[in-house]
């Protein structure tokens, strides 16, 4: 763990730091003599753990913690010479993990560090699992979108198969479709490097296009197709009616992509058709 110690008594502060660095694998990033200094250190280094006294000049430990939560992921151990339950109660409401009375027993401190280290490792593992899940889900969704598009334009997609693919692509709420083709013209080489930035460029395009179009077209599928071509499938409730705001939205998209992220595109539109024919 990366640790910061906030304690106004220099002997206690230095002794705690030496103990941690000599008997554990944890790193003491810095020390502070009051809550204001401690607050600055936490905001600068974003440590895993802060060990802090309660009673300190300028800003006490509880006030420092109160200034950091709820967005701060840092965990806290309070050490104090005051055994008043009111302090412990406030500490609990602020999410403080441990509460140690001075003089702090070395063994008790090390046990606390072991306990919180295991807790942090467990949280990191959960975050890795969640991150892996969303990354895998994103790859799966892109694969489904590309599969749906490829099948639809193949010309031999039967209605039954199309209905299944439409559900997989989360477009089951509509039967009429219109396709927009986005052609990347050239990119500003001072901003984008195709060898390293292509995936990021396409991701930005997808986010901007989805945000701009989704307010008007509830059913929308972005297809990351190739180096220079992307496609957007718009689901329509009724193909007989005029396509709402399409030209205005496309002009806005072209300007937005060029002015904000330096990606010049041309947009071509198909015509509304029923079923797979609208995509083909």
PDB file of C-alpha atoms in Angstrom:
ATOM      1  CA  UNK A   1       0.000   0.000   0.000  1.00  0.00           C
ATOM      2  CA  UNK A   2       0.975   3.610  -0.575  1.00  0.00           C
ATOM      3  CA  UNK A   3       0.607   5.374   2.787  1.00  0.00           C
ATOM      4  CA  UNK A   4       0.581   8.954   4.106  1.00  0.00           C
ATOM      5  CA  UNK A   5       0.974   9.719   7.830  1.00  0.00           C
ATOM      6  CA  UNK A   6      -0.680  12.828   9.277  1.00  0.00           C
ATOM      7  CA  UNK A   7       0.409  13.473  12.867  1.00  0.00           C
ATOM      8  CA  UNK A   8       1.427  16.661  14.688  1.00  0.00           C
ATOM      9  CA  UNK A   9       3.773  14.891  17.147  1.00  0.00           C
ATOM     10  CA  UNK A  10       7.003  14.483  15.192  1.00  0.00           C
ATOM     11  CA  UNK A  11       8.381  11.540  17.234  1.00  0.00           C
ATOM     12  CA  UNK A  12       5.186   9.531  16.776  1.00  0.00           C
ATOM     13  CA  UNK A  13       5.041  10.417  13.069  1.00  0.00           C
ATOM     14  CA  UNK A  14       8.647   9.487  12.323  1.00  0.00           C
ATOM     15  CA  UNK A  15       8.501   6.365  14.498  1.00  0.00           C
ATOM     16  CA  UNK A  16       5.396   5.135  12.709  1.00  0.00           C
ATOM     17  CA  UNK A  17       7.012   5.736   9.318  1.00  0.00           C
ATOM     18  CA  UNK A  18      10.190   3.846  10.246  1.00  0.00           C
ATOM     19  CA  UNK A  19       8.170   0.946  11.652  1.00  0.00           C
ATOM     20  CA  UNK A  20       6.104   0.601   8.483  1.00  0.00           C
ATOM     21  CA  UNK A  21       9.038   0.807   6.093  1.00  0.00           C
ATOM     22  CA  UNK A  22      11.258  -1.548   8.121  1.00  0.00           C
ATOM     23  CA  UNK A  23       8.699  -4.292   8.880  1.00  0.00           C
ATOM     24  CA  UNK A  24       6.359  -4.229   5.874  1.00  0.00           C
ATOM     25  CA  UNK A  25       6.412  -3.930   2.089  1.00  0.00           C
ATOM     26  CA  UNK A  26       4.274  -0.774   2.188  1.00  0.00           C
ATOM     27  CA  UNK A  27       5.589   2.630   1.064  1.00  0.00           C
ATOM     28  CA  UNK A  28       5.291   5.836   3.085  1.00  0.00           C
ATOM     29  CA  UNK A  29       4.761   8.488   0.392  1.00  0.00           C
ATOM     30  CA  UNK A  30       4.869  11.441   2.755  1.00  0.00           C
ATOM     31  CA  UNK A  31       4.220  12.871   6.195  1.00  0.00           C
ATOM     32  CA  UNK A  32       2.227  15.908   7.341  1.00  0.00           C
ATOM     33  CA  UNK A  33       2.037  17.738  10.672  1.00  0.00           C
ATOM     34  CA  UNK A  34      -1.567  18.944  10.348  1.00  0.00           C
ATOM     35  CA  UNK A  35      -4.790  18.326   8.440  1.00  0.00           C
ATOM     36  CA  UNK A  36      -4.199  21.039   5.840  1.00  0.00           C
ATOM     37  CA  UNK A  37      -0.830  19.573   4.839  1.00  0.00           C
ATOM     38  CA  UNK A  38      -2.363  16.106   4.917  1.00  0.00           C
ATOM     39  CA  UNK A  39      -5.211  17.197   2.634  1.00  0.00           C
ATOM     40  CA  UNK A  40      -2.735  18.574   0.097  1.00  0.00           C
ATOM     41  CA  UNK A  41      -0.706  15.335   0.166  1.00  0.00           C
ATOM     42  CA  UNK A  42      -3.774  13.139  -0.296  1.00  0.00           C
ATOM     43  CA  UNK A  43      -5.057  15.220  -3.226  1.00  0.00           C
ATOM     44  CA  UNK A  44      -1.598  15.173  -4.815  1.00  0.00           C
ATOM     45  CA  UNK A  45      -0.640  11.505  -4.349  1.00  0.00           C
ATOM     46  CA  UNK A  46      -4.038   9.737  -3.979  1.00  0.00           C
ATOM     47  CA  UNK A  47      -2.630   7.126  -1.544  1.00  0.00           C
ATOM     48  CA  UNK A  48      -4.230   3.804  -0.681  1.00  0.00           C
ATOM     49  CA  UNK A  49      -4.197   4.595   3.044  1.00  0.00           C
ATOM     50  CA  UNK A  50      -3.877   7.559   5.402  1.00  0.00           C
ATOM     51  CA  UNK A  51      -2.996   7.144   9.079  1.00  0.00           C
ATOM     52  CA  UNK A  52      -4.091  10.328  10.821  1.00  0.00           C
ATOM     53  CA  UNK A  53      -4.398  11.797  14.282  1.00  0.00           C
ATOM     54  CA  UNK A  54      -7.695  13.485  15.189  1.00  0.00           C
ATOM     55  CA  UNK A  55      -6.538  16.470  17.270  1.00  0.00           C
ATOM     56  CA  UNK A  56      -4.170  18.635  15.193  1.00  0.00           C
ATOM     57  CA  UNK A  57      -3.627  22.361  14.547  1.00  0.00           C
ATOM     58  CA  UNK A  58      -5.196  24.187  11.572  1.00  0.00           C
ATOM     59  CA  UNK A  59      -7.400  21.253  10.544  1.00  0.00           C
ATOM     60  CA  UNK A  60      -8.172  18.118  12.558  1.00  0.00           C
ATOM     61  CA  UNK A  61      -8.217  14.599  11.150  1.00  0.00           C
ATOM     62  CA  UNK A  62     -11.999  14.292  10.932  1.00  0.00           C
ATOM     63  CA  UNK A  63     -12.319  17.600   9.102  1.00  0.00           C
ATOM     64  CA  UNK A  64      -9.605  16.518   6.660  1.00  0.00           C
ATOM     65  CA  UNK A  65     -11.409  13.241   5.970  1.00  0.00           C
ATOM     66  CA  UNK A  66     -14.741  15.042   5.655  1.00  0.00           C
ATOM     67  CA  UNK A  67     -13.158  17.274   2.979  1.00  0.00           C
ATOM     68  CA  UNK A  68     -12.111  14.207   0.977  1.00  0.00           C
ATOM     69  CA  UNK A  69     -15.106  11.854   1.069  1.00  0.00           C
ATOM     70  CA  UNK A  70     -17.172  10.553  -0.702  1.00  0.00           C
ATOM     71  CA  UNK A  71     -15.175  10.704  -3.977  1.00  0.00           C
ATOM     72  CA  UNK A  72     -11.867   9.717  -2.391  1.00  0.00           C
ATOM     73  CA  UNK A  73     -10.946   6.007  -2.638  1.00  0.00           C
ATOM     74  CA  UNK A  74      -8.319   6.343   0.089  1.00  0.00           C
ATOM     75  CA  UNK A  75      -8.894   4.388   3.316  1.00  0.00           C
ATOM     76  CA  UNK A  76      -8.252   5.869   6.741  1.00  0.00           C
ATOM     77  CA  UNK A  77      -6.923   4.754  10.120  1.00  0.00           C
ATOM     78  CA  UNK A  78      -7.482   7.181  13.001  1.00  0.00           C
ATOM     79  CA  UNK A  79      -5.085   7.349  15.929  1.00  0.00           C
ATOM     80  CA  UNK A  80      -5.894   9.491  18.945  1.00  0.00           C
ATOM     81  CA  UNK A  81      -5.311   9.842  22.652  1.00  0.00           C
ATOM     82  CA  UNK A  82      -9.012  10.545  23.161  1.00  0.00           C
ATOM     83  CA  UNK A  83     -11.251   7.593  23.866  1.00  0.00           C
ATOM     84  CA  UNK A  84     -14.454   9.651  23.602  1.00  0.00           C
ATOM     85  CA  UNK A  85     -17.038   7.556  21.728  1.00  0.00           C
ATOM     86  CA  UNK A  86     -18.281  10.652  19.874  1.00  0.00           C
ATOM     87  CA  UNK A  87     -15.065  10.718  17.859  1.00  0.00           C
ATOM     88  CA  UNK A  88     -15.335   7.045  17.018  1.00  0.00           C
ATOM     89  CA  UNK A  89     -18.963   7.541  15.988  1.00  0.00           C
ATOM     90  CA  UNK A  90     -18.059  10.420  13.661  1.00  0.00           C
ATOM     91  CA  UNK A  91     -15.210   8.355  12.241  1.00  0.00           C
ATOM     92  CA  UNK A  92     -17.554   5.464  11.454  1.00  0.00           C
ATOM     93  CA  UNK A  93     -19.988   7.756   9.600  1.00  0.00           C
ATOM     94  CA  UNK A  94     -17.063   8.987   7.471  1.00  0.00           C
ATOM     95  CA  UNK A  95     -16.096   5.438   6.519  1.00  0.00           C
ATOM     96  CA  UNK A  96     -12.923   5.247   8.624  1.00  0.00           C
ATOM     97  CA  UNK A  97     -11.724   1.648   8.660  1.00  0.00           C
ATOM     98  CA  UNK A  98      -9.808   1.447  11.949  1.00  0.00           C
ATOM     99  CA  UNK A  99      -9.617   3.434  15.189  1.00  0.00           C
ATOM    100  CA  UNK A 100      -6.443   3.143  17.311  1.00  0.00           C
ATOM    101  CA  UNK A 101      -5.904   4.665  20.747  1.00  0.00           C
ATOM    102  CA  UNK A 102      -2.570   6.231  21.658  1.00  0.00           C
ATOM    103  CA  UNK A 103      -0.045   5.131  22.554  1.00  0.00           C
ATOM    104  CA  UNK A 104      -0.493   2.988  19.455  1.00  0.00           C
ATOM    105  CA  UNK A 105       0.621  -0.597  19.927  1.00  0.00           C
ATOM    106  CA  UNK A 106       3.012  -1.580  17.112  1.00  0.00           C
ATOM    107  CA  UNK A 107       1.534  -5.037  16.746  1.00  0.00           C
ATOM    108  CA  UNK A 108      -1.977  -3.613  16.569  1.00  0.00           C
ATOM    109  CA  UNK A 109      -0.929  -1.150  13.862  1.00  0.00           C
ATOM    110  CA  UNK A 110       0.731  -3.876  11.781  1.00  0.00           C
ATOM    111  CA  UNK A 111      -2.365  -6.063  12.130  1.00  0.00           C
ATOM    112  CA  UNK A 112      -4.494  -3.164  10.873  1.00  0.00           C
ATOM    113  CA  UNK A 113      -2.194  -2.712   7.877  1.00  0.00           C
ATOM    114  CA  UNK A 114      -2.385  -6.427   7.041  1.00  0.00           C
ATOM    115  CA  UNK A 115      -6.168  -6.360   7.253  1.00  0.00           C
ATOM    116  CA  UNK A 116      -6.563  -3.289   5.046  1.00  0.00           C
ATOM    117  CA  UNK A 117      -3.973  -4.554   2.578  1.00  0.00           C
ATOM    118  CA  UNK A 118      -6.073  -7.693   2.035  1.00  0.00           C
ATOM    119  CA  UNK A 119      -9.201  -5.560   1.676  1.00  0.00           C
ATOM    120  CA  UNK A 120      -7.563  -3.309  -0.919  1.00  0.00           C
ATOM    121  CA  UNK A 121      -6.237  -6.319  -2.856  1.00  0.00           C
ATOM    122  CA  UNK A 122      -9.752  -7.775  -2.884  1.00  0.00           C
ATOM    123  CA  UNK A 123     -11.241  -4.496  -4.138  1.00  0.00           C
ATOM    124  CA  UNK A 124      -8.625  -4.233  -6.882  1.00  0.00           C
ATOM    125  CA  UNK A 125      -9.397  -7.776  -7.962  1.00  0.00           C
ATOM    126  CA  UNK A 126     -13.121  -6.961  -8.143  1.00  0.00           C
ATOM    127  CA  UNK A 127     -12.382  -3.857 -10.186  1.00  0.00           C
ATOM    128  CA  UNK A 128     -10.210  -5.905 -12.574  1.00  0.00           C
ATOM    129  CA  UNK A 129     -13.018  -8.440 -12.994  1.00  0.00           C
ATOM    130  CA  UNK A 130     -15.543  -5.655 -13.677  1.00  0.00           C
ATOM    131  CA  UNK A 131     -13.175  -3.963 -16.124  1.00  0.00           C
ATOM    132  CA  UNK A 132     -12.547  -7.265 -17.940  1.00  0.00           C
ATOM    133  CA  UNK A 133     -16.304  -7.893 -18.129  1.00  0.00           C
ATOM    134  CA  UNK A 134     -17.087  -4.512 -19.691  1.00  0.00           C
ATOM    135  CA  UNK A 135     -14.158  -4.794 -22.074  1.00  0.00           C
ATOM    136  CA  UNK A 136     -15.312  -8.265 -23.168  1.00  0.00           C
ATOM    137  CA  UNK A 137     -18.914  -7.050 -23.434  1.00  0.00           C
ATOM    138  CA  UNK A 138     -17.821  -4.121 -25.596  1.00  0.00           C
ATOM    139  CA  UNK A 139     -15.866  -6.432 -27.924  1.00  0.00           C
ATOM    140  CA  UNK A 140     -18.852  -8.799 -28.091  1.00  0.00           C
ATOM    141  CA  UNK A 141     -21.250  -5.960 -28.928  1.00  0.00           C
ATOM    142  CA  UNK A 142     -18.958  -4.697 -31.696  1.00  0.00           C
ATOM    143  CA  UNK A 143     -18.724  -8.228 -33.074  1.00  0.00           C
ATOM    144  CA  UNK A 144     -22.528  -8.594 -32.990  1.00  0.00           C
ATOM    145  CA  UNK A 145     -22.966  -5.243 -34.736  1.00  0.00           C
ATOM    146  CA  UNK A 146     -20.534  -6.199 -37.490  1.00  0.00           C
ATOM    147  CA  UNK A 147     -22.100  -9.654 -37.842  1.00  0.00           C
ATOM    148  CA  UNK A 148     -25.590  -8.144 -38.072  1.00  0.00           C
ATOM    149  CA  UNK A 149     -24.448  -5.652 -40.706  1.00  0.00           C
ATOM    150  CA  UNK A 150     -22.546  -8.239 -42.765  1.00  0.00           C
ATOM    151  CA  UNK A 151     -25.460 -10.699 -42.743  1.00  0.00           C
ATOM    152  CA  UNK A 152     -27.965  -8.020 -43.712  1.00  0.00           C
ATOM    153  CA  UNK A 153     -25.948  -6.765 -46.691  1.00  0.00           C
ATOM    154  CA  UNK A 154     -25.200 -10.301 -47.905  1.00  0.00           C
ATOM    155  CA  UNK A 155     -28.635 -10.440 -49.541  1.00  0.00           C
ATOM    156  CA  UNK A 156     -29.520 -13.953 -48.352  1.00  0.00           C
ATOM    157  CA  UNK A 157     -30.576 -13.210 -44.767  1.00  0.00           C
ATOM    158  CA  UNK A 158     -33.919 -14.929 -44.172  1.00  0.00           C
ATOM    159  CA  UNK A 159     -36.604 -13.133 -42.127  1.00  0.00           C
ATOM    160  CA  UNK A 160     -36.324 -15.625 -39.248  1.00  0.00           C
ATOM    161  CA  UNK A 161     -32.552 -15.238 -39.066  1.00  0.00           C
ATOM    162  CA  UNK A 162     -32.844 -11.466 -39.400  1.00  0.00           C
ATOM    163  CA  UNK A 163     -35.236 -11.350 -36.433  1.00  0.00           C
ATOM    164  CA  UNK A 164     -32.696 -13.213 -34.270  1.00  0.00           C
ATOM    165  CA  UNK A 165     -29.810 -11.022 -35.407  1.00  0.00           C
ATOM    166  CA  UNK A 166     -31.882  -7.899 -34.833  1.00  0.00           C
ATOM    167  CA  UNK A 167     -32.468  -8.944 -31.223  1.00  0.00           C
ATOM    168  CA  UNK A 168     -28.754  -9.634 -30.702  1.00  0.00           C
ATOM    169  CA  UNK A 169     -27.969  -6.167 -32.058  1.00  0.00           C
ATOM    170  CA  UNK A 170     -30.606  -4.661 -29.716  1.00  0.00           C
ATOM    171  CA  UNK A 171     -32.662  -3.333 -32.638  1.00  0.00           C
ATOM    172  CA  UNK A 172     -35.761  -5.481 -32.105  1.00  0.00           C
ATOM    173  CA  UNK A 173     -37.911  -2.405 -31.432  1.00  0.00           C
ATOM    174  CA  UNK A 174     -38.056  -1.330 -35.087  1.00  0.00           C
ATOM    175  CA  UNK A 175     -38.656  -2.789 -38.568  1.00  0.00           C
ATOM    176  CA  UNK A 176     -37.566   0.037 -40.861  1.00  0.00           C
ATOM    177  CA  UNK A 177     -33.914   0.946 -41.331  1.00  0.00           C
ATOM    178  CA  UNK A 178     -31.740   3.614 -42.882  1.00  0.00           C
ATOM    179  CA  UNK A 179     -27.948   3.459 -43.117  1.00  0.00           C
ATOM    180  CA  UNK A 180     -25.492   6.334 -42.875  1.00  0.00           C
ATOM    181  CA  UNK A 181     -22.007   5.776 -44.272  1.00  0.00           C
ATOM    182  CA  UNK A 182     -19.188   7.794 -42.701  1.00  0.00           C
ATOM    183  CA  UNK A 183     -16.081   8.113 -44.847  1.00  0.00           C
ATOM    184  CA  UNK A 184     -12.924   9.423 -43.187  1.00  0.00           C
ATOM    185  CA  UNK A 185     -11.339  11.783 -45.713  1.00  0.00           C
ATOM    186  CA  UNK A 186      -7.944  12.561 -44.209  1.00  0.00           C
ATOM    187  CA  UNK A 187      -6.759  13.246 -40.722  1.00  0.00           C
ATOM    188  CA  UNK A 188      -4.667  15.985 -39.212  1.00  0.00           C
ATOM    189  CA  UNK A 189      -1.308  14.264 -38.867  1.00  0.00           C
ATOM    190  CA  UNK A 190      -0.259  16.713 -36.157  1.00  0.00           C
ATOM    191  CA  UNK A 191      -3.114  15.374 -34.031  1.00  0.00           C
ATOM    192  CA  UNK A 192      -3.667  11.760 -35.128  1.00  0.00           C
ATOM    193  CA  UNK A 193      -1.243   8.951 -35.848  1.00  0.00           C
ATOM    194  CA  UNK A 194      -3.045   6.154 -37.705  1.00  0.00           C
ATOM    195  CA  UNK A 195      -0.564   3.539 -36.499  1.00  0.00           C
ATOM    196  CA  UNK A 196      -1.274   4.195 -32.814  1.00  0.00           C
ATOM    197  CA  UNK A 197      -4.481   6.256 -32.608  1.00  0.00           C
ATOM    198  CA  UNK A 198      -6.897   4.482 -34.955  1.00  0.00           C
ATOM    199  CA  UNK A 199      -8.847   2.626 -32.250  1.00  0.00           C
ATOM    200  CA  UNK A 200      -9.117   5.796 -30.145  1.00  0.00           C
ATOM    201  CA  UNK A 201     -10.223   7.814 -33.178  1.00  0.00           C
ATOM    202  CA  UNK A 202     -13.004   5.338 -33.996  1.00  0.00           C
ATOM    203  CA  UNK A 203     -14.078   5.203 -30.358  1.00  0.00           C
ATOM    204  CA  UNK A 204     -14.362   9.007 -30.232  1.00  0.00           C
ATOM    205  CA  UNK A 205     -16.333   9.009 -33.487  1.00  0.00           C
ATOM    206  CA  UNK A 206     -18.720   6.384 -32.113  1.00  0.00           C
ATOM    207  CA  UNK A 207     -19.303   8.313 -28.888  1.00  0.00           C
ATOM    208  CA  UNK A 208     -19.942  11.624 -30.654  1.00  0.00           C
ATOM    209  CA  UNK A 209     -22.187  10.121 -33.343  1.00  0.00           C
ATOM    210  CA  UNK A 210     -24.222   8.163 -30.813  1.00  0.00           C
ATOM    211  CA  UNK A 211     -24.664  11.188 -28.553  1.00  0.00           C
ATOM    212  CA  UNK A 212     -25.765  13.482 -31.404  1.00  0.00           C
ATOM    213  CA  UNK A 213     -28.147  11.033 -33.093  1.00  0.00           C
ATOM    214  CA  UNK A 214     -29.623   9.130 -30.173  1.00  0.00           C
ATOM    215  CA  UNK A 215     -31.907  11.948 -29.079  1.00  0.00           C
ATOM    216  CA  UNK A 216     -33.758  11.779 -32.420  1.00  0.00           C
ATOM    217  CA  UNK A 217     -33.211   8.129 -33.324  1.00  0.00           C
ATOM    218  CA  UNK A 218     -33.824   5.870 -30.339  1.00  0.00           C
ATOM    219  CA  UNK A 219     -32.796   2.702 -32.198  1.00  0.00           C
ATOM    220  CA  UNK A 220     -29.223   3.125 -33.393  1.00  0.00           C
ATOM    221  CA  UNK A 221     -26.308   0.816 -34.107  1.00  0.00           C
ATOM    222  CA  UNK A 222     -22.773   2.031 -34.831  1.00  0.00           C
ATOM    223  CA  UNK A 223     -20.680  -0.382 -36.920  1.00  0.00           C
ATOM    224  CA  UNK A 224     -16.881  -0.084 -36.707  1.00  0.00           C
ATOM    225  CA  UNK A 225     -16.318  -1.447 -40.192  1.00  0.00           C
ATOM    226  CA  UNK A 226     -12.906  -0.575 -41.601  1.00  0.00           C
ATOM    227  CA  UNK A 227      -9.995   1.829 -41.566  1.00  0.00           C
ATOM    228  CA  UNK A 228     -11.819   4.536 -43.507  1.00  0.00           C
ATOM    229  CA  UNK A 229     -15.515   3.584 -43.404  1.00  0.00           C
ATOM    230  CA  UNK A 230     -17.937   3.449 -40.504  1.00  0.00           C
ATOM    231  CA  UNK A 231     -21.670   2.808 -40.687  1.00  0.00           C
ATOM    232  CA  UNK A 232     -24.608   3.890 -38.558  1.00  0.00           C
ATOM    233  CA  UNK A 233     -27.840   1.907 -38.757  1.00  0.00           C
ATOM    234  CA  UNK A 234     -30.831   4.026 -37.787  1.00  0.00           C
ATOM    235  CA  UNK A 235     -34.015   2.215 -36.816  1.00  0.00           C
ATOM    236  CA  UNK A 236     -37.201   3.998 -37.895  1.00  0.00           C
ATOM    237  CA  UNK A 237     -40.731   3.523 -36.604  1.00  0.00           C
ATOM    238  CA  UNK A 238     -42.280   4.192 -39.996  1.00  0.00           C
ATOM    239  CA  UNK A 239     -40.436   4.306 -43.289  1.00  0.00           C
ATOM    240  CA  UNK A 240     -43.218   6.166 -45.041  1.00  0.00           C
ATOM    241  CA  UNK A 241     -42.716   9.323 -43.028  1.00  0.00           C
ATOM    242  CA  UNK A 242     -39.987  11.895 -43.626  1.00  0.00           C
ATOM    243  CA  UNK A 243     -36.738  11.059 -41.859  1.00  0.00           C
ATOM    244  CA  UNK A 244     -36.587  13.575 -38.989  1.00  0.00           C
ATOM    245  CA  UNK A 245     -33.802  16.203 -38.960  1.00  0.00           C
ATOM    246  CA  UNK A 246     -31.396  13.949 -40.847  1.00  0.00           C
ATOM    247  CA  UNK A 247     -29.626  16.581 -42.946  1.00  0.00           C
ATOM    248  CA  UNK A 248     -29.376  18.998 -40.007  1.00  0.00           C
ATOM    249  CA  UNK A 249     -27.922  16.313 -37.722  1.00  0.00           C
ATOM    250  CA  UNK A 250     -25.412  15.136 -40.344  1.00  0.00           C
ATOM    251  CA  UNK A 251     -24.197  18.679 -40.966  1.00  0.00           C
ATOM    252  CA  UNK A 252     -23.826  19.140 -37.213  1.00  0.00           C
ATOM    253  CA  UNK A 253     -21.877  15.873 -36.947  1.00  0.00           C
ATOM    254  CA  UNK A 254     -19.497  16.804 -39.773  1.00  0.00           C
ATOM    255  CA  UNK A 255     -18.756  20.188 -38.173  1.00  0.00           C
ATOM    256  CA  UNK A 256     -18.406  18.704 -34.678  1.00  0.00           C
ATOM    257  CA  UNK A 257     -15.979  15.981 -35.749  1.00  0.00           C
ATOM    258  CA  UNK A 258     -13.868  18.419 -37.749  1.00  0.00           C
ATOM    259  CA  UNK A 259     -13.768  21.293 -35.248  1.00  0.00           C
ATOM    260  CA  UNK A 260     -13.457  19.435 -31.954  1.00  0.00           C
ATOM    261  CA  UNK A 261     -11.417  16.291 -32.723  1.00  0.00           C
ATOM    262  CA  UNK A 262      -9.923  17.097 -36.167  1.00  0.00           C
ATOM    263  CA  UNK A 263     -11.583  14.164 -37.947  1.00  0.00           C
ATOM    264  CA  UNK A 264     -12.941  15.269 -41.357  1.00  0.00           C
ATOM    265  CA  UNK A 265     -15.698  12.976 -42.657  1.00  0.00           C
ATOM    266  CA  UNK A 266     -18.223  12.810 -45.467  1.00  0.00           C
ATOM    267  CA  UNK A 267     -21.620  11.307 -44.659  1.00  0.00           C
ATOM    268  CA  UNK A 268     -23.735   9.453 -47.212  1.00  0.00           C
ATOM    269  CA  UNK A 269     -27.307   8.399 -46.599  1.00  0.00           C
ATOM    270  CA  UNK A 270     -29.309   5.434 -47.798  1.00  0.00           C
ATOM    271  CA  UNK A 271     -33.097   5.428 -48.062  1.00  0.00           C
ATOM    272  CA  UNK A 272     -35.552   3.917 -45.560  1.00  0.00           C
ATOM    273  CA  UNK A 273     -36.528   0.316 -46.312  1.00  0.00           C
ATOM    274  CA  UNK A 274     -38.325  -2.433 -44.449  1.00  0.00           C
ATOM    275  CA  UNK A 275     -36.308  -5.226 -42.830  1.00  0.00           C
ATOM    276  CA  UNK A 276     -32.871  -6.289 -44.037  1.00  0.00           C
ATOM    277  CA  UNK A 277     -33.480  -4.510 -47.344  1.00  0.00           C
ATOM    278  CA  UNK A 278     -33.048  -1.161 -45.560  1.00  0.00           C
ATOM    279  CA  UNK A 279     -29.529  -2.150 -44.559  1.00  0.00           C
ATOM    280  CA  UNK A 280     -28.646  -3.917 -47.801  1.00  0.00           C
TER     281      UNK A 280
END
